[in-house]
């Protein structure tokens, strides 16, 4: 089956309407990973099968902000907690922990020791500007369970990655993890026009927020 991981909706900072994702997801399995909320995942689940997920902003011991993704969770996890507390909450819910863009400090990467704490490493993130972060992740975490993510905040960024994975039980995290070990990945970076459109929108959004 085809799967796409790491997608954002208007429930956080994305521009992918749920109804559009319903159409887009007719021939692929989508995992919504909104920032600090599971509302996008829950809304999408009304239309298509999915794994409930959340991308959570948390803190390391030195106070640095990092992000983790919880998969197979059923309760929202607040932002700002210590990273070990977030990991404990995810696992208490029977979930899996993912380190997204782990080496990108600008985007709250967890760091080179991510594999000591998490179940899955995102070794390719299509939104990353500097390919060195992905290249290093693939080298450093070559022995970890891997996943790739589109990090799609808008429709043009969708289909940047594709995961070919055997059918799995969507209610069984262990089955998902085992099937992911043998998955095949197709990846590409965003085009520069796509990146410029997103940066332009972020500037406009910031201006509009400041006017309120």
GROMACS .gro file of C-alpha atoms in nm:
model
  212
    1UNK     CA    1   0.000   0.000   0.000
    2UNK     CA    2   0.104   0.362  -0.053
    3UNK     CA    3   0.141   0.581   0.253
    4UNK     CA    4   0.230   0.948   0.306
    5UNK     CA    5   0.350   1.074   0.641
    6UNK     CA    6   0.379   1.419   0.802
    7UNK     CA    7   0.093   1.636   0.675
    8UNK     CA    8  -0.049   1.953   0.831
    9UNK     CA    9  -0.400   2.099   0.811
   10UNK     CA   10  -0.568   2.428   0.911
   11UNK     CA   11  -0.607   2.284   1.261
   12UNK     CA   12  -0.245   2.395   1.310
   13UNK     CA   13  -0.047   2.594   1.052
   14UNK     CA   14  -0.132   2.401   0.734
   15UNK     CA   15  -0.340   2.495   0.432
   16UNK     CA   16  -0.455   2.144   0.339
   17UNK     CA   17  -0.835   2.132   0.386
   18UNK     CA   18  -0.962   1.806   0.531
   19UNK     CA   19  -1.208   1.765   0.245
   20UNK     CA   20  -0.926   1.803  -0.006
   21UNK     CA   21  -0.720   1.544   0.182
   22UNK     CA   22  -1.022   1.314   0.170
   23UNK     CA   23  -1.009   1.335  -0.210
   24UNK     CA   24  -0.629   1.315  -0.223
   25UNK     CA   25  -0.623   1.018   0.012
   26UNK     CA   26  -0.852   0.803  -0.200
   27UNK     CA   27  -0.555   0.596  -0.323
   28UNK     CA   28  -0.304   0.636  -0.039
   29UNK     CA   29  -0.294   0.614   0.339
   30UNK     CA   30  -0.234   0.955   0.497
   31UNK     CA   31  -0.101   1.037   0.843
   32UNK     CA   32  -0.190   1.387   0.967
   33UNK     CA   33   0.062   1.533   1.213
   34UNK     CA   34  -0.067   1.875   1.314
   35UNK     CA   35   0.131   2.083   1.561
   36UNK     CA   36   0.020   2.032   1.921
   37UNK     CA   37  -0.326   1.900   1.836
   38UNK     CA   38  -0.493   1.579   1.719
   39UNK     CA   39  -0.802   1.758   1.587
   40UNK     CA   40  -0.689   1.731   1.225
   41UNK     CA   41  -0.629   1.358   1.260
   42UNK     CA   42  -0.966   1.305   1.426
   43UNK     CA   43  -1.148   1.506   1.160
   44UNK     CA   44  -0.974   1.318   0.877
   45UNK     CA   45  -1.065   0.987   1.041
   46UNK     CA   46  -1.431   1.070   0.979
   47UNK     CA   47  -1.357   1.024   0.607
   48UNK     CA   48  -1.068   0.777   0.581
   49UNK     CA   49  -0.882   0.526   0.799
   50UNK     CA   50  -0.574   0.681   0.957
   51UNK     CA   51  -0.338   0.673   1.254
   52UNK     CA   52  -0.409   0.946   1.508
   53UNK     CA   53  -0.093   1.155   1.544
   54UNK     CA   54   0.040   1.482   1.681
   55UNK     CA   55   0.365   1.678   1.641
   56UNK     CA   56   0.451   1.806   1.988
   57UNK     CA   57   0.684   2.092   2.079
   58UNK     CA   58   0.876   1.997   2.394
   59UNK     CA   59   1.198   2.082   2.575
   60UNK     CA   60   1.530   1.911   2.630
   61UNK     CA   61   1.732   1.940   2.952
   62UNK     CA   62   1.915   2.250   2.829
   63UNK     CA   63   1.585   2.429   2.760
   64UNK     CA   64   1.614   2.384   2.384
   65UNK     CA   65   1.285   2.340   2.199
   66UNK     CA   66   1.255   2.014   2.005
   67UNK     CA   67   0.971   1.831   1.831
   68UNK     CA   68   0.850   1.474   1.862
   69UNK     CA   69   0.561   1.302   1.686
   70UNK     CA   70   0.332   1.065   1.867
   71UNK     CA   71   0.162   0.795   1.659
   72UNK     CA   72  -0.133   0.579   1.770
   73UNK     CA   73  -0.234   0.822   2.044
   74UNK     CA   74  -0.588   0.893   2.159
   75UNK     CA   75  -0.544   1.201   2.377
   76UNK     CA   76  -0.390   1.536   2.289
   77UNK     CA   77  -0.051   1.613   2.445
   78UNK     CA   78   0.017   1.975   2.548
   79UNK     CA   79   0.323   2.158   2.420
   80UNK     CA   80   0.606   2.278   2.642
   81UNK     CA   81   0.659   1.961   2.846
   82UNK     CA   82   0.997   1.797   2.905
   83UNK     CA   83   1.073   1.555   2.622
   84UNK     CA   84   1.084   1.252   2.852
   85UNK     CA   85   0.739   1.338   2.984
   86UNK     CA   86   0.609   1.355   2.627
   87UNK     CA   87   0.767   1.018   2.546
   88UNK     CA   88   0.616   0.866   2.860
   89UNK     CA   89   0.270   1.001   2.773
   90UNK     CA   90   0.288   0.865   2.417
   91UNK     CA   91   0.395   0.522   2.537
   92UNK     CA   92   0.135   0.520   2.815
   93UNK     CA   93  -0.124   0.558   2.538
   94UNK     CA   94   0.027   0.260   2.356
   95UNK     CA   95   0.181   0.484   2.091
   96UNK     CA   96   0.506   0.511   1.900
   97UNK     CA   97   0.752   0.801   1.915
   98UNK     CA   98   0.898   0.957   1.598
   99UNK     CA   99   1.181   1.211   1.573
  100UNK     CA  100   1.099   1.439   1.277
  101UNK     CA  101   1.381   1.625   1.094
  102UNK     CA  102   1.612   1.522   1.382
  103UNK     CA  103   1.925   1.713   1.278
  104UNK     CA  104   1.765   2.042   1.166
  105UNK     CA  105   1.825   2.281   1.458
  106UNK     CA  106   1.626   2.558   1.290
  107UNK     CA  107   1.316   2.337   1.293
  108UNK     CA  108   1.349   2.190   1.642
  109UNK     CA  109   1.542   1.877   1.553
  110UNK     CA  110   1.591   1.644   1.849
  111UNK     CA  111   1.960   1.580   1.785
  112UNK     CA  112   2.205   1.304   1.706
  113UNK     CA  113   2.102   1.098   2.009
  114UNK     CA  114   1.739   1.068   1.897
  115UNK     CA  115   1.764   0.694   1.839
  116UNK     CA  116   1.828   0.643   2.211
  117UNK     CA  117   1.477   0.761   2.292
  118UNK     CA  118   1.242   0.714   1.997
  119UNK     CA  119   1.101   0.425   1.797
  120UNK     CA  120   1.126   0.577   1.448
  121UNK     CA  121   1.352   0.835   1.283
  122UNK     CA  122   1.239   1.058   0.997
  123UNK     CA  123   1.553   1.032   0.781
  124UNK     CA  124   1.418   1.243   0.495
  125UNK     CA  125   1.203   1.555   0.529
  126UNK     CA  126   1.102   1.715   0.200
  127UNK     CA  127   1.064   2.063   0.351
  128UNK     CA  128   1.427   2.090   0.463
  129UNK     CA  129   1.620   2.362   0.278
  130UNK     CA  130   1.968   2.218   0.327
  131UNK     CA  131   2.000   1.855   0.207
  132UNK     CA  132   2.294   1.797   0.442
  133UNK     CA  133   2.049   1.747   0.731
  134UNK     CA  134   1.875   1.461   0.550
  135UNK     CA  135   2.201   1.314   0.423
  136UNK     CA  136   2.351   1.310   0.772
  137UNK     CA  137   2.033   1.163   0.920
  138UNK     CA  138   2.043   0.876   0.672
  139UNK     CA  139   2.404   0.808   0.766
  140UNK     CA  140   2.379   0.848   1.144
  141UNK     CA  141   2.051   0.658   1.181
  142UNK     CA  142   2.116   0.389   0.920
  143UNK     CA  143   2.044   0.113   1.173
  144UNK     CA  144   1.722   0.268   1.309
  145UNK     CA  145   1.364   0.210   1.200
  146UNK     CA  146   1.316   0.479   0.938
  147UNK     CA  147   1.035   0.684   0.786
  148UNK     CA  148   1.021   0.971   0.536
  149UNK     CA  149   0.794   1.274   0.555
  150UNK     CA  150   0.648   1.527   0.313
  151UNK     CA  151   0.596   1.782   0.595
  152UNK     CA  152   0.325   1.915   0.364
  153UNK     CA  153   0.161   2.236   0.485
  154UNK     CA  154  -0.015   2.306   0.154
  155UNK     CA  155  -0.138   2.104  -0.146
  156UNK     CA  156   0.163   2.167  -0.372
  157UNK     CA  157   0.387   2.003  -0.112
  158UNK     CA  158   0.188   1.682  -0.106
  159UNK     CA  159   0.328   1.376  -0.284
  160UNK     CA  160   0.686   1.479  -0.204
  161UNK     CA  161   0.737   1.143  -0.035
  162UNK     CA  162   0.579   0.804  -0.075
  163UNK     CA  163   0.614   0.500   0.149
  164UNK     CA  164   0.547   0.159  -0.003
  165UNK     CA  165   0.452  -0.057   0.293
  166UNK     CA  166   0.282  -0.394   0.336
  167UNK     CA  167  -0.075  -0.386   0.467
  168UNK     CA  168  -0.079  -0.345   0.844
  169UNK     CA  169  -0.332  -0.345   1.125
  170UNK     CA  170  -0.405   0.025   1.190
  171UNK     CA  171  -0.492  -0.057   1.550
  172UNK     CA  172  -0.163  -0.238   1.614
  173UNK     CA  173   0.148  -0.020   1.660
  174UNK     CA  174   0.381  -0.322   1.674
  175UNK     CA  175   0.253  -0.448   1.339
  176UNK     CA  176   0.304  -0.103   1.187
  177UNK     CA  177   0.657  -0.083   1.326
  178UNK     CA  178   0.748  -0.427   1.192
  179UNK     CA  179   0.607  -0.353   0.846
  180UNK     CA  180   0.788  -0.018   0.838
  181UNK     CA  181   1.123  -0.195   0.875
  182UNK     CA  182   1.080  -0.338   0.523
  183UNK     CA  183   0.915  -0.035   0.361
  184UNK     CA  184   1.047   0.128   0.045
  185UNK     CA  185   1.070   0.505   0.005
  186UNK     CA  186   1.034   0.750  -0.282
  187UNK     CA  187   1.142   1.105  -0.204
  188UNK     CA  188   1.191   1.446  -0.363
  189UNK     CA  189   1.245   1.799  -0.237
  190UNK     CA  190   0.997   2.081  -0.291
  191UNK     CA  191   1.053   2.284  -0.606
  192UNK     CA  192   1.179   2.638  -0.551
  193UNK     CA  193   0.852   2.795  -0.677
  194UNK     CA  194   0.667   2.583  -0.421
  195UNK     CA  195   0.901   2.700  -0.145
  196UNK     CA  196   0.865   3.065  -0.249
  197UNK     CA  197   0.485   3.042  -0.244
  198UNK     CA  198   0.493   2.907   0.111
  199UNK     CA  199   0.736   3.174   0.230
  200UNK     CA  200   0.520   3.442   0.072
  201UNK     CA  201   0.213   3.309   0.248
  202UNK     CA  202   0.394   3.305   0.583
  203UNK     CA  203   0.486   3.672   0.540
  204UNK     CA  204   0.126   3.762   0.454
  205UNK     CA  205  -0.004   3.560   0.750
  206UNK     CA  206   0.236   3.736   0.987
  207UNK     CA  207   0.125   4.077   0.860
  208UNK     CA  208  -0.241   3.985   0.902
  209UNK     CA  209  -0.180   3.860   1.257
  210UNK     CA  210   0.000   4.182   1.350
  211UNK     CA  211  -0.296   4.388   1.227
  212UNK     CA  212  -0.538   4.212   1.462
   0.00000   0.00000   0.00000
